[in-house]
Structures are given as structure tokens and as C-alpha cells.
mmCIF file of C-alpha atoms and ligand atoms in Angstrom:
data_model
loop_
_atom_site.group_PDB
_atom_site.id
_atom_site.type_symbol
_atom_site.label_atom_id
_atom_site.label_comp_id
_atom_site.label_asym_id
_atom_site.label_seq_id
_atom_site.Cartn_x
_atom_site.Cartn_y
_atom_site.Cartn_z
ATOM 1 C CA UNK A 236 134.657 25.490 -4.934
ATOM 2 C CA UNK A 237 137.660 23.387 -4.326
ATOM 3 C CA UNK A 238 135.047 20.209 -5.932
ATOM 4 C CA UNK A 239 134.722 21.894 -9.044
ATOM 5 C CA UNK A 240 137.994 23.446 -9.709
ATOM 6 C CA UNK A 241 138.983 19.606 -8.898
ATOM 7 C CA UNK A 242 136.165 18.607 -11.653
ATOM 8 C CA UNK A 243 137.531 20.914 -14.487
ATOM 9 C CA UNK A 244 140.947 20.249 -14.172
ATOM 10 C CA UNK A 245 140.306 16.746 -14.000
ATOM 11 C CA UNK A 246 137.829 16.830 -16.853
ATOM 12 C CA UNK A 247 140.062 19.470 -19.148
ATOM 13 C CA UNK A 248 143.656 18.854 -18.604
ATOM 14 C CA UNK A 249 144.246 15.063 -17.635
ATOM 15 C CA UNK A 250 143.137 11.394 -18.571
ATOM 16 C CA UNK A 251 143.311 8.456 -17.780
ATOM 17 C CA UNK A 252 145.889 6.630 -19.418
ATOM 18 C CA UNK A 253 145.913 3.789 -21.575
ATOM 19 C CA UNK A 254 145.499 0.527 -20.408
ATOM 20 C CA UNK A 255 148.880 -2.310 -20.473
ATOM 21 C CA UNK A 256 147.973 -4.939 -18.232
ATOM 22 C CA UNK A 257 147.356 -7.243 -19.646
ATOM 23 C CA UNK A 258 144.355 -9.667 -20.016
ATOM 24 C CA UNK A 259 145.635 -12.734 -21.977
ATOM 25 C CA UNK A 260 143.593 -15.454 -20.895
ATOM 26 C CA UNK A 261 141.041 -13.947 -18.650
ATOM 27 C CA UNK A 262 137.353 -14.907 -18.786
ATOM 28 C CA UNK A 263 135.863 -11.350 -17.560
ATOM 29 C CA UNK A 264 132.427 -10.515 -17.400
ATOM 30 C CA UNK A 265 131.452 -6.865 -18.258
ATOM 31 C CA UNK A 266 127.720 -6.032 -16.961
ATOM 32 C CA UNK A 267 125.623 -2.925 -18.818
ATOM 33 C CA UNK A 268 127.735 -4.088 -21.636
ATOM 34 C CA UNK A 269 125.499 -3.035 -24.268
ATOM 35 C CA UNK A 270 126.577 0.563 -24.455
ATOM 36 C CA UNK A 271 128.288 3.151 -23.144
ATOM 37 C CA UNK A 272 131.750 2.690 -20.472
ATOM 38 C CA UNK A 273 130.866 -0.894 -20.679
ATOM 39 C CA UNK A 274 130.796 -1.641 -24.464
ATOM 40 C CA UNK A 275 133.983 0.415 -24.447
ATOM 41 C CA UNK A 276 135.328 -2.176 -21.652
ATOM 42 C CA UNK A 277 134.603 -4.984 -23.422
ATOM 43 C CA UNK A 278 136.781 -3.694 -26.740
ATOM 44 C CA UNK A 279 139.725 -2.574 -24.393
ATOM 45 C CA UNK A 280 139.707 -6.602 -22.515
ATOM 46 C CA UNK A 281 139.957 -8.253 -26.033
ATOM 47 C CA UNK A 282 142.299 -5.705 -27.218
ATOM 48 C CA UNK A 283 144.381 -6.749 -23.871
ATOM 49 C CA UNK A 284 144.341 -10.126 -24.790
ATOM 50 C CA UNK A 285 141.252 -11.284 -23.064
ATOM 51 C CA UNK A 286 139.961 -14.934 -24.499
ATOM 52 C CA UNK A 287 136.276 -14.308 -23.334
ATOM 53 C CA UNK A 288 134.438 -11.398 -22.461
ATOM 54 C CA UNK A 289 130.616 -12.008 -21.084
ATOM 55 C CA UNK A 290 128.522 -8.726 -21.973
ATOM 56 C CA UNK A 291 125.591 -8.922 -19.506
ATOM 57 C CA UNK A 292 122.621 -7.331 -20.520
ATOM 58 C CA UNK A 293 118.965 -7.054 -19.548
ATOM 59 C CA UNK A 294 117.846 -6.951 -23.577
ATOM 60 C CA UNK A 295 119.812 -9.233 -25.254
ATOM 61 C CA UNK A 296 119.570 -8.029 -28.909
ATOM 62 C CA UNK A 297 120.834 -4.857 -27.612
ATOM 63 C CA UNK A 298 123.756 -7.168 -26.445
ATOM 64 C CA UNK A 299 124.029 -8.625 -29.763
ATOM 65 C CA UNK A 300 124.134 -5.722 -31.567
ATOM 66 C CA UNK A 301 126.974 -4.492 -29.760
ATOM 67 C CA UNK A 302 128.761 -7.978 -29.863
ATOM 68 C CA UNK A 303 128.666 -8.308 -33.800
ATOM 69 C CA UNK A 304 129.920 -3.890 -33.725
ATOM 70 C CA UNK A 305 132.635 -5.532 -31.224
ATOM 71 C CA UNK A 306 133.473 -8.180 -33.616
ATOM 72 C CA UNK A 307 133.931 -6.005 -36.778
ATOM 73 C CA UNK A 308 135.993 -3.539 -35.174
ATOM 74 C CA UNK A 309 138.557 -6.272 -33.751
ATOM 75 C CA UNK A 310 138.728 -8.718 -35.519
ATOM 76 C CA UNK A 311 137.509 -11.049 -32.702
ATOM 77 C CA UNK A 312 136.496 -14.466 -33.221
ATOM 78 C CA UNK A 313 132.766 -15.047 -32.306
ATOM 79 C CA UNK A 314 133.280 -17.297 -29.878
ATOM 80 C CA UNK A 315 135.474 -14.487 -27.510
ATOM 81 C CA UNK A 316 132.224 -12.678 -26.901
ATOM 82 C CA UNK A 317 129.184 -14.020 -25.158
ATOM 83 C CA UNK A 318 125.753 -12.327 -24.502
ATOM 84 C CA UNK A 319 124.211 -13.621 -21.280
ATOM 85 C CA UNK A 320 120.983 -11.776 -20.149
ATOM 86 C CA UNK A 321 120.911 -9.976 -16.889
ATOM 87 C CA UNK A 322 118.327 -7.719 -15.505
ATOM 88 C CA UNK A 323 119.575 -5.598 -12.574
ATOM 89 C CA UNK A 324 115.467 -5.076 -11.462
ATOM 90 C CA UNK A 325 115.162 -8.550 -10.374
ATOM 91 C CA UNK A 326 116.594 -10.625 -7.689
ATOM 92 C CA UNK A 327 115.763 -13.858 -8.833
ATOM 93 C CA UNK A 328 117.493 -12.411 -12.417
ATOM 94 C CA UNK A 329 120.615 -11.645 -10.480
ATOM 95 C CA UNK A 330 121.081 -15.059 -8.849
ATOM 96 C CA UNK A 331 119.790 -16.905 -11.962
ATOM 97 C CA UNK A 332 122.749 -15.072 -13.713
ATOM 98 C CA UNK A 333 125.094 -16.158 -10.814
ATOM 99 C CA UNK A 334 124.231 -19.599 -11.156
ATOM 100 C CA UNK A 335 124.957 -20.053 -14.614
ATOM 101 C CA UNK A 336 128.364 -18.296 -14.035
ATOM 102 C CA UNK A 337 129.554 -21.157 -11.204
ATOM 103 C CA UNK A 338 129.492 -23.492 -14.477
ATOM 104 C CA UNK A 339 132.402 -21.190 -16.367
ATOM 105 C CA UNK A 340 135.666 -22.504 -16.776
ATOM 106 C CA UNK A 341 137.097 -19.551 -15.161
ATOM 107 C CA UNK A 342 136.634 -16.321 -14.399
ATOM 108 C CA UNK A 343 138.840 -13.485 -13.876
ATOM 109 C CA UNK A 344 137.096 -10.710 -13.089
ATOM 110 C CA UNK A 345 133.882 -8.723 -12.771
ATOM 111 C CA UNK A 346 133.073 -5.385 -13.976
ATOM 112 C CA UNK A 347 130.197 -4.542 -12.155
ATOM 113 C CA UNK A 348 128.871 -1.369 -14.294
ATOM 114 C CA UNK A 349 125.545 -1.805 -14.997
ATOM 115 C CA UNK A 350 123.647 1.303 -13.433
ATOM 116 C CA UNK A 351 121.229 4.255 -14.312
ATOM 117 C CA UNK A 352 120.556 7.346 -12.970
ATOM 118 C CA UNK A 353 116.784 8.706 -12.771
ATOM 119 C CA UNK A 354 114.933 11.430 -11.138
ATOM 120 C CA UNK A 355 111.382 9.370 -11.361
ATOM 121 C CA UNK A 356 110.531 7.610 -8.161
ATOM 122 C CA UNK A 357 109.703 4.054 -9.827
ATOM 123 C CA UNK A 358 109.971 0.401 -7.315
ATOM 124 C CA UNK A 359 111.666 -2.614 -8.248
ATOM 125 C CA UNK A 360 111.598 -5.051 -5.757
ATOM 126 C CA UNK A 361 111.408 -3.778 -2.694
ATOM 127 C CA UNK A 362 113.003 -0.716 -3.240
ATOM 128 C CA UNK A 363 113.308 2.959 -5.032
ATOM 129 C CA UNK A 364 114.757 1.731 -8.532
ATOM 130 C CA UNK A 365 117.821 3.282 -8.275
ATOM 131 C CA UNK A 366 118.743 1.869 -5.214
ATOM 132 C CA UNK A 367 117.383 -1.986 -6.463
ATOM 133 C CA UNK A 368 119.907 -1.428 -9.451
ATOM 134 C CA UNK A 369 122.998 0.323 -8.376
ATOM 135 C CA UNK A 370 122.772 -1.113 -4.742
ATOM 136 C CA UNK A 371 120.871 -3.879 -3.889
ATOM 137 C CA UNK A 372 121.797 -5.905 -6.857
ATOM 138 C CA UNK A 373 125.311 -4.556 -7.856
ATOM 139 C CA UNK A 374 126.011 -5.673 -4.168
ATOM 140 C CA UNK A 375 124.402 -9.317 -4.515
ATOM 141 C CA UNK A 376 125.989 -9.743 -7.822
ATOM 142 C CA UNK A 377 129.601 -9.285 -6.274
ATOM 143 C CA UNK A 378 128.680 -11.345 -2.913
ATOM 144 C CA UNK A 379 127.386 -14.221 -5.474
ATOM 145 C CA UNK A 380 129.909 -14.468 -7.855
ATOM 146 C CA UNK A 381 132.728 -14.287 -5.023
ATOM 147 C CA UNK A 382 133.187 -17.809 -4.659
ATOM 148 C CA UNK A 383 133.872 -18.983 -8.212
ATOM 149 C CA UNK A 384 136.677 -15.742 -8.429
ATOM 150 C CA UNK A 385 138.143 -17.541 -5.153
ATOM 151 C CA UNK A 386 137.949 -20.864 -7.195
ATOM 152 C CA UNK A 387 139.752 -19.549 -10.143
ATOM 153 C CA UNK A 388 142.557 -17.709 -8.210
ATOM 154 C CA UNK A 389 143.380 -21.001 -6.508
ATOM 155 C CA UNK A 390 143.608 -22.998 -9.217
ATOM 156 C CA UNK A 391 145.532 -20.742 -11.220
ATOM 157 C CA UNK A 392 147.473 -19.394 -8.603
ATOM 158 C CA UNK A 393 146.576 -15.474 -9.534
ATOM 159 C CA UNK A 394 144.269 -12.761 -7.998
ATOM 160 C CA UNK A 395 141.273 -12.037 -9.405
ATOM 161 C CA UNK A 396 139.131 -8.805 -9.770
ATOM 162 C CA UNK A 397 135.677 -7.199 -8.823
ATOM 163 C CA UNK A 398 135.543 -3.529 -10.176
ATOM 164 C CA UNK A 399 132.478 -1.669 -9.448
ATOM 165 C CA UNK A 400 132.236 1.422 -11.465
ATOM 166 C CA UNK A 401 131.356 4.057 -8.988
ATOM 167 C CA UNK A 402 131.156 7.954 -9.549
ATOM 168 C CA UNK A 403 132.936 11.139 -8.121
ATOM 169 C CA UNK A 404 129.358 12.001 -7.066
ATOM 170 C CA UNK A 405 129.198 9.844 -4.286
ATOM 171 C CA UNK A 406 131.222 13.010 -2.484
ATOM 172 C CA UNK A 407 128.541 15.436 -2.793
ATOM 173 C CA UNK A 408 126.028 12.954 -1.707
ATOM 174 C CA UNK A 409 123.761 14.738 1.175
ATOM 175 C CA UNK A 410 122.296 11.254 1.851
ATOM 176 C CA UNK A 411 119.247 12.706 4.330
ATOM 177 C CA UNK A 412 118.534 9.574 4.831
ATOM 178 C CA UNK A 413 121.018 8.600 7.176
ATOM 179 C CA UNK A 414 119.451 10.520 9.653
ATOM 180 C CA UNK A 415 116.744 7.819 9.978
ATOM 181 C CA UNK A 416 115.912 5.818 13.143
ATOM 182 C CA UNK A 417 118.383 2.569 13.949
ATOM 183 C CA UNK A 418 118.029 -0.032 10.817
ATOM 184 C CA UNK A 419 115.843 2.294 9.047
ATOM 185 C CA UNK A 420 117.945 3.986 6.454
ATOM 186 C CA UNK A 421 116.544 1.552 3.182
ATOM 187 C CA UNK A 422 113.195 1.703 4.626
ATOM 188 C CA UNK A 423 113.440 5.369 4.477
ATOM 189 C CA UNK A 424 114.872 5.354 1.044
ATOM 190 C CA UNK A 425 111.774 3.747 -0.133
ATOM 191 C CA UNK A 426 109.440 6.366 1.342
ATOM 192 C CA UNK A 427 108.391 8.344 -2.067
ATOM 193 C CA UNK A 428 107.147 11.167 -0.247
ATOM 194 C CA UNK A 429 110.181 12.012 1.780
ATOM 195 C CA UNK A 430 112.420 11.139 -1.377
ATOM 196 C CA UNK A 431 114.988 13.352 -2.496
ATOM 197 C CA UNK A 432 115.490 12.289 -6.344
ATOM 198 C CA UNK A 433 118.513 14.863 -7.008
ATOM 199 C CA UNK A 434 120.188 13.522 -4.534
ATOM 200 C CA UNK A 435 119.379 9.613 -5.187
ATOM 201 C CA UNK A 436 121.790 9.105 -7.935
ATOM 202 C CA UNK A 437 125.175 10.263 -5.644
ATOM 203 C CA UNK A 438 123.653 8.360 -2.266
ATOM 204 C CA UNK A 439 123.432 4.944 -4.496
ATOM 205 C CA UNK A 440 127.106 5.768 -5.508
ATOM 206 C CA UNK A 441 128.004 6.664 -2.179
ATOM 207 C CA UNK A 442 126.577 3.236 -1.096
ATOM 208 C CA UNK A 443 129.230 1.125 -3.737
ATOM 209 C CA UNK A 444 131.706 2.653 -1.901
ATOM 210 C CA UNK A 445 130.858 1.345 1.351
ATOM 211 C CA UNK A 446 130.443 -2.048 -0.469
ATOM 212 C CA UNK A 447 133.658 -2.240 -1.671
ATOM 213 C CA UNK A 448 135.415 -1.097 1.726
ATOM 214 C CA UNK A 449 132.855 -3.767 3.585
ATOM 215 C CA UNK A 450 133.620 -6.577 1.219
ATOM 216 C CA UNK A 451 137.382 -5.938 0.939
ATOM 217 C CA UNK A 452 137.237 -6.487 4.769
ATOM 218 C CA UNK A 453 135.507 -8.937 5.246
ATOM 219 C CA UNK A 454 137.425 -11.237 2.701
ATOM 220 C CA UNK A 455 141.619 -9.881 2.892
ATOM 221 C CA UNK A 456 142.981 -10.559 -0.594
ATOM 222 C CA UNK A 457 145.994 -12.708 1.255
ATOM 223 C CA UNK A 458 142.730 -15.168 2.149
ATOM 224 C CA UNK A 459 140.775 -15.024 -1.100
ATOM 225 C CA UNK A 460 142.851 -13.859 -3.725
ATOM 226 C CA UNK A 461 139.893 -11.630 -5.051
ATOM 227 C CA UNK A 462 140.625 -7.795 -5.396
ATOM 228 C CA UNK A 463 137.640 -5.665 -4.331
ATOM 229 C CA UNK A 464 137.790 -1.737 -5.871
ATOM 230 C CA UNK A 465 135.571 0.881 -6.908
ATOM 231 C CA UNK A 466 136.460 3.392 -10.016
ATOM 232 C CA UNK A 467 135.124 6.659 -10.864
ATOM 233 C CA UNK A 468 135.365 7.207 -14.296
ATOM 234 C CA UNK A 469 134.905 10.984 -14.693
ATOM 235 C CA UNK A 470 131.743 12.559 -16.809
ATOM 236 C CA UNK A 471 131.446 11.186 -19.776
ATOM 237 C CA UNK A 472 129.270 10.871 -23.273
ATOM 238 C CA UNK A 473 127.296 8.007 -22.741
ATOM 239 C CA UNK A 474 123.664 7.038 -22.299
ATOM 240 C CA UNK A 475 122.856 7.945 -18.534
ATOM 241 C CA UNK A 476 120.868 10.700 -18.427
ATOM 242 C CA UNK A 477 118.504 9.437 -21.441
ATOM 243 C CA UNK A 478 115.412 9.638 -19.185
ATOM 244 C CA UNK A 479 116.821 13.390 -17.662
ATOM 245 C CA UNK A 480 116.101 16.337 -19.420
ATOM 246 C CA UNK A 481 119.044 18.105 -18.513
ATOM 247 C CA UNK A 482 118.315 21.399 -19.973
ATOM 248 C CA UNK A 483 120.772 23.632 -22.452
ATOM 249 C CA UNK A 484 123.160 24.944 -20.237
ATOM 250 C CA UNK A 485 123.956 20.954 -19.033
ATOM 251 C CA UNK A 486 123.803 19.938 -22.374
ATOM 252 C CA UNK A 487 126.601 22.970 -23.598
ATOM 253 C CA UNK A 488 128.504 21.672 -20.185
ATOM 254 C CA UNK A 489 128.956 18.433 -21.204
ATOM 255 C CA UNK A 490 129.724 19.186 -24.737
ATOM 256 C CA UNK A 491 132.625 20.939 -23.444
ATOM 257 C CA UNK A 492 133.669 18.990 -20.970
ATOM 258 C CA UNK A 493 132.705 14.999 -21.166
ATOM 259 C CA UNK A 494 135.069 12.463 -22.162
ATOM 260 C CA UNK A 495 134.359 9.656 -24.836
ATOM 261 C CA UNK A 496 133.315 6.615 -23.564
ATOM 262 C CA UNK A 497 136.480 4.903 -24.212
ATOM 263 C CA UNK A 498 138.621 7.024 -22.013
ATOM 264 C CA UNK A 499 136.069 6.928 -19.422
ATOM 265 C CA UNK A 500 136.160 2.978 -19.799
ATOM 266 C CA UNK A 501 140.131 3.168 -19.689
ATOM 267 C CA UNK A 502 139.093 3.385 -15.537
ATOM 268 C CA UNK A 503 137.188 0.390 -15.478
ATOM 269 C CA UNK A 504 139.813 -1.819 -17.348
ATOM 270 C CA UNK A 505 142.532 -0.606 -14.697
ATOM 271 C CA UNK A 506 140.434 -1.398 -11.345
ATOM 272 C CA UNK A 507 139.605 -5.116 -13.561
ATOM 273 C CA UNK A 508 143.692 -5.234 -13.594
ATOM 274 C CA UNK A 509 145.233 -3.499 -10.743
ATOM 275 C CA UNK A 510 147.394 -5.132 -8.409
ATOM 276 C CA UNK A 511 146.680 -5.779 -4.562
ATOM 277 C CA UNK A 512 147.091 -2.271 -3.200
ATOM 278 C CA UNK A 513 143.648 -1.254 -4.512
ATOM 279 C CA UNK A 514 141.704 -3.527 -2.126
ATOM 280 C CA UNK A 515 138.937 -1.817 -0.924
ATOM 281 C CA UNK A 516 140.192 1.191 -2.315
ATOM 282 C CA UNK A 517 138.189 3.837 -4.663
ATOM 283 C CA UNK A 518 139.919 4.954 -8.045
ATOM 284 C CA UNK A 519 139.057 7.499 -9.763
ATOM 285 C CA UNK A 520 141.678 7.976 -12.972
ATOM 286 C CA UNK A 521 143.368 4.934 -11.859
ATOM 287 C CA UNK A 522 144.734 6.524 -8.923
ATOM 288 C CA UNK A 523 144.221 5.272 -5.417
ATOM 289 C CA UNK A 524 142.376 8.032 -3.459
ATOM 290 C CA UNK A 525 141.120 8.839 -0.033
ATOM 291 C CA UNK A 526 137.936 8.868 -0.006
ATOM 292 C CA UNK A 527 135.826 12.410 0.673
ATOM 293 C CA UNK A 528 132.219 13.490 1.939
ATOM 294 C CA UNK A 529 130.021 11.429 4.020
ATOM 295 C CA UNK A 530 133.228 8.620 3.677
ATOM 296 C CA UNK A 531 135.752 10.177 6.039
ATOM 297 C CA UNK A 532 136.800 9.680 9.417
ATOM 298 C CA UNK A 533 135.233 7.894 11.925
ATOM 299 C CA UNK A 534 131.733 9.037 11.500
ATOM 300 C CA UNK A 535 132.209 7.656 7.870
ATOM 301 C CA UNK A 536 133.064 4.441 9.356
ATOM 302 C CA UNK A 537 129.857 4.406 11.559
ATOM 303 C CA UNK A 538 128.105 5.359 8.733
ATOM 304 C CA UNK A 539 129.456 2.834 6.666
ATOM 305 C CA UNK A 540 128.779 -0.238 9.492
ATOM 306 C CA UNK A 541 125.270 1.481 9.628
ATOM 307 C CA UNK A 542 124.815 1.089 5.867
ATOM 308 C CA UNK A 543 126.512 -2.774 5.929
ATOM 309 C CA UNK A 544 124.251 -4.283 9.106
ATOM 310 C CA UNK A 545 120.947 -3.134 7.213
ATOM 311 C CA UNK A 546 122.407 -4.188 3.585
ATOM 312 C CA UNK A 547 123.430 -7.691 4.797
ATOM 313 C CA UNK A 548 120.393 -8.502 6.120
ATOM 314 C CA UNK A 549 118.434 -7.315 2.561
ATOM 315 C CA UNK A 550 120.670 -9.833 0.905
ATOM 316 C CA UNK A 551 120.577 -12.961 3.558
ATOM 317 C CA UNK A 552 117.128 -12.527 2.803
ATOM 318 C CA UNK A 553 117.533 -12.899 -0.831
ATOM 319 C CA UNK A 554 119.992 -15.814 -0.574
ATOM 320 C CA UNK A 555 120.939 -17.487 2.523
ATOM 321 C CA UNK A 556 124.646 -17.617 3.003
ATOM 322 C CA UNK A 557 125.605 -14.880 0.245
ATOM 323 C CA UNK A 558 127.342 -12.728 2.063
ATOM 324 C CA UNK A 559 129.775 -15.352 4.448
ATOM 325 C CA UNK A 560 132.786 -14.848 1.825
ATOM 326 C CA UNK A 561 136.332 -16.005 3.227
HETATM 327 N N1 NAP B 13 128.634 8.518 -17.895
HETATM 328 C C1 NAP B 13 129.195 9.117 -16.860
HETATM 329 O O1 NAP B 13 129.531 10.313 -16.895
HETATM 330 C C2 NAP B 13 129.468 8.317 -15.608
HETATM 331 C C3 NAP B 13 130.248 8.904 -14.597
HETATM 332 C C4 NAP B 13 130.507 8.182 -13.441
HETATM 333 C C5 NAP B 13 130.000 6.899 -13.299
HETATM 334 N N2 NAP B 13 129.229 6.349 -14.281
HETATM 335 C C6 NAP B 13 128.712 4.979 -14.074
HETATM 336 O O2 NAP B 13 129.109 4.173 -15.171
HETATM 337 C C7 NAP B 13 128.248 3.045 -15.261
HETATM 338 C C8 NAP B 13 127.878 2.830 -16.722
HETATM 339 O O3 NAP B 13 127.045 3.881 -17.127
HETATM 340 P P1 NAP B 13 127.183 4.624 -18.514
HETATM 341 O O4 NAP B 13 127.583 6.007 -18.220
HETATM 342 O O5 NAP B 13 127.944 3.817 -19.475
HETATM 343 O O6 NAP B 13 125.637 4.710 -18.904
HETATM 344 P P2 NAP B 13 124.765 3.925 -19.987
HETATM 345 O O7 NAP B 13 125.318 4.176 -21.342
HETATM 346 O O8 NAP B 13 123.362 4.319 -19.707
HETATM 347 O O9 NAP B 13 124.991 2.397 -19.599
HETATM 348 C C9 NAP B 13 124.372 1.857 -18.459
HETATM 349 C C10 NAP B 13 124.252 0.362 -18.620
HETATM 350 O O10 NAP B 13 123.622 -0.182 -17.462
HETATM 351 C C11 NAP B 13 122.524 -0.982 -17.878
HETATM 352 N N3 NAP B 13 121.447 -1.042 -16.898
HETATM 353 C C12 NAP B 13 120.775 -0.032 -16.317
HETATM 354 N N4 NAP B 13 119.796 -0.514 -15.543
HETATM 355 C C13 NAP B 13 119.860 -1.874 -15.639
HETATM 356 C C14 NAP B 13 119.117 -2.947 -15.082
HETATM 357 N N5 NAP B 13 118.087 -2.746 -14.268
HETATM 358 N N6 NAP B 13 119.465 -4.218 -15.426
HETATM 359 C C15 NAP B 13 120.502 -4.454 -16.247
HETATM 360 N N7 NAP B 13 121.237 -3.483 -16.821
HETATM 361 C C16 NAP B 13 120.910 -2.215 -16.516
HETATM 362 C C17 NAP B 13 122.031 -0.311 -19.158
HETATM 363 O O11 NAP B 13 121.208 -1.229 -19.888
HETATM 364 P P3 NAP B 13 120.102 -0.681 -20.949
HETATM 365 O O12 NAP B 13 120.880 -0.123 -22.101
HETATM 366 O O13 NAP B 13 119.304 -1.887 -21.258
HETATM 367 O O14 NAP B 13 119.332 0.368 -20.212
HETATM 368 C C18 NAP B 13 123.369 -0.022 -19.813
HETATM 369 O O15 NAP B 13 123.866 -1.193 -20.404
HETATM 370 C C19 NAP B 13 127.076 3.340 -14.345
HETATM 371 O O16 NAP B 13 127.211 2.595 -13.157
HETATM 372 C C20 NAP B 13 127.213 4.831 -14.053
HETATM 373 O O17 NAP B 13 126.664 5.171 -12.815
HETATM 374 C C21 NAP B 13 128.969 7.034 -15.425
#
């Protein structure tokens, strides 16, 4: 009850406000830039100043398309905006990306957006889709492109930013599978039969949060210089539940309720911005906030190391070495 009188104040009386920091400078990449809280990212960095923004994409005319929209509404000069492909489904995708990255001049920071939301059981890899896209690879993504962030905030004596765009739904997550036998949890998750698809969505969102907290300790921004933090940006109009049929009453809900895009993507700019004290730290309308649900306490902490030994060994056995950041 308390959730959802939360959820309608939220979603009625406030929002976000409008991004100032600014980016002047900053090489960010933006991935799931192609529509939706990420195309509106994109706009909001080059308003802020930004000299190149990277929209990361799996189809790359999509990317296109949204660059040259990007362009004529700005004013921007072509060679601000880049379209690099990136497909979230495939390991070998994600590091390919990664590698071409190290040979950037800078960069600044990473909004790591791309994700979908699905209540089809489909594999990719060697997992339950959702759990390949939001997870898996939003997680090898960050660990891979930590190094080069490090290399920029040393040589131009800043901090620099990986904002994973998270969801208030992680706190409602029932997450089942946690109950699964030592190391077991993924291998559960992949079990179609005993998969709960309503519930997959908030678990893989439940999972960035654990990221974050995991990364931000194992690599102290007074080390690194790279600020880890998760945002939630609130429901919003955007093109998520394309492959849900959500049914009249949902789609009267959101009509009423949902944000645009843009102040939705206000969130994302923020976490790409904000200063120190949002190190491992969740952000949902640019606030810092405790996290809830299955996050809390101790046994969220147990949880959470649960979670981190079985994730870290999924991606040392993509790529050797990815996840030793300093
Ligand atoms: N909308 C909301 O109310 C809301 C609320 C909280 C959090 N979020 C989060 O916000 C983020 C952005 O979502 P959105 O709402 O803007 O939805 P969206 O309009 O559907 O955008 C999602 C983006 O992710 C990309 N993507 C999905 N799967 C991918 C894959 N395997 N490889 C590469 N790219 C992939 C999509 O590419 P294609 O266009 O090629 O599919 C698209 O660019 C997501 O992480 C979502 O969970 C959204």
C-alpha cells in the first residue's frame, strides 16, 4: 500500500529536475540509444555541452535514424554523434564493443541503459534472455570498459561515471530463485519450467543493483576515480513493453500516469554527472536512496555476495581478468 501511494505521488506530483551539470567535453557513451530514455539521454549530454556522444545500438540504422532526428533538433555537428553497433545477446558482441572503446580518446562516462522487459522464456547465451541482456551483459559491459574510465580520470584529473539505469521494480522483486541450492541461483534462472516470467523483469533489476553496490566496492572512487550508481527513472512512455500486451486497464494507467521520455531520461543524465556521494548508491529522481525489498539488511547483503560469487565466475569465464578492477 505504502509502494503504491509512494508510486502515485512520485509519478503525479514530482519530477525530476532538469539537468545543470554540465558535460562540456565529455566523450559519453549512451547504450539502447536508439529510442526511448536513451535517445532522450543522448539530446540532454549535447545540450550539456557534451563533444561526443556514442549511441550503441544492436541495429544500426535504427541508430542512424535517431542520430540524423538528434542532429536536426540541436543543431549538432555530425561528427558529435557516433553510431557504434552493440548487441546486448552476445558476449563476444559485448567485448568486441569494449575493445573498440579502449582506442577512444577519452571517455567520460557510461550509460548503461540498454534493456527489455519480456514475459516469453527465449535463451541467449547461456541464459533466460532477460537475464543475458539486463544482467549478464550490462554487468560485463561495465567490468570491461572500467579500465579506460580509470585511464581518462587520471589523465584528466576528474571522476568519471558508470550509470546503470535500473527500475523501482527491483523492490517488489520476489526473486524465488534465491532459494536455490549453493551457486545455483543462474542455473535455476535458466530452468524454463520453474520460470516465473512476471517476476523476471524486477529480479534482473534487482540484480543491477547488487552490481553497482559489488562494483562500487570492489573499486573505492578515492582508488579509481570511476563513480558506480544505479537510477530508477520512474514509468515512463517508451518502447518496453512492445512485445507485452498489457491489456486496457494498463494501457489507461499509463496514459495517466507515465512520464515522457525526456523527464524519465533527466535520471540518467544526473547518475552520468553526480558527484562522489552516489558511489554504489541507487537513485531514483536523482535522490540518493536506501535501498528496499530483497536489498536490506544483512540478509540483503548475503544475498547480494550470493548473487556476486556466482556472477563473477559467469564473467571470468567470458573474459579472463574482467572483473579484477582497482
Ligand atoms: N520505460 C520505463 O518506464 C522504465 C522504467 C524503469 C526503468 N526502465 C529501464 O530503462 C532502460 C531503457 O528502456 P526504455 O524504457 O527506454 O525502453 P525502450 O524504448 O524499449 O529502449 C530499450 C533499449 O534497449 C535496447 N536493447 C534491448 N535489448 C537489447 C539487446 N539485446 N542488445 C542491444 N540493445 C538492446 C533496445 O534496442 P532495440 O530498439 O533494438 O530493441 C532499445 O534501444 C531499460 O533498462 C529499462 O529497464 C524503463
Amino acid at each position: 500500500m505504502v509502494l503504491l501511494f509512494d508510486f502515485i505521488n512520485r509519478q503525479f506530483l514530482t519530477e525530476p529536475p532538469i539537468p545543470t551539470t554540465s558535460y562540456k567535453g565529455r566523450t559519453v557513451i549512451v547504450t539502447g540509444a536508439n529510442v526511448g530514455l536513451g535517445k532522450e539521454a543522448v539530446r540532454w549530454c549535447l545540450k550539456l555541452g557534451a563533444s561526443k556522444v556514442i549511441i550503441a545500438c544492436r541495429t544500426t540504422s535504427k541508430g542512424s535514424l535517431a542520430a540524423t532526428e538528434i542532429q536536426n533538433d540541436t543543431g549538432c555537428s555530425p561528427d558529435m554523434l557516433e553510431v557504434w553497433k552493440l548487441n546486448m545477446s552476445s558476449y563476444a558482441a559485448v567485448r568486441e564493443f569494449a575493445e573498440r572503446a579502449k582506442g577512444l580518446e577519452r571517455l567520460d562516462a557510461v550509460i548503461a541503459n540498454a534493456g527489455m522487459s519480456t514475459l516469453k522464456f527465449n535463451t541467449t547465451e547461456d541464459n533466460e534472455e532477460t537475464i543475458t541482456t539486463n544482467v549478464i551483459s550490462t554487468a560485463l559491459l561495465c567490468f570491461a570498459l572500467h579500465p579506460k574510465l580509470v585511464e581518462t580520470a587520471k589523465q584528466y584529473n576528474i571522476n568519471t561515471h558508470i550509470t546503470i539505469t535500473a527500475s523501482e521494480l527491483y523492490e517488489v522483486a520476489s526473486f524465488k530463485e534465491r532459494k536455490a541450492p549453493e551457486g545455483k541461483i543462474f542455473e535455476t534462472l535458466r530452468d524454463k519450467k520453474k520460470a516465473k516470467m512476471r517476476d523476471r523483469y524486477n529480479v534482473s533489476k534487482l540484480l543491477q543493483v547488487f552490481l553497482v553496490r559489488q562494483m562500487a566496492a570492489l573499486s573505492p572512487v578515492s582508488a579509481s576515480h570511476v563513480i558506480v550508481n544505479c537510477v530508477a527513472p520512474g514509468m515512463c512512455h517508451t518502447e518496453l513493453h512492445r512485445n507485452i500486451a498489457t491489456g486496457k486497464w494498463v494501457d489507461v494507467l499509463m496514459k495517466i500516469l507515465a512520464r515522457t521520455s525526456e523527464v524519465g531520461s533527466r535520471t540518467l543524465v544526473y547518475g552520468g554527472s553526480a558527484g562522489p556521494e552516489t558511489h554504489g548508491k541507487y537513485l531514483p529522481d536523482c535522490k540518493i536512496t536506501e535501498p528496499a525489498g530483497l536489498c536490506r539488511g544483512l540478509p540483503g547483503k548475503e544475498l547480494q555476495e550470493r548473487v556476486w560469487a556466482e556472477l563473477r565466475a559467469k564473467l571470468e569465464k567470458i573474459q579472463p581478468g574482467v572483473t579484477s578492477i582497482a
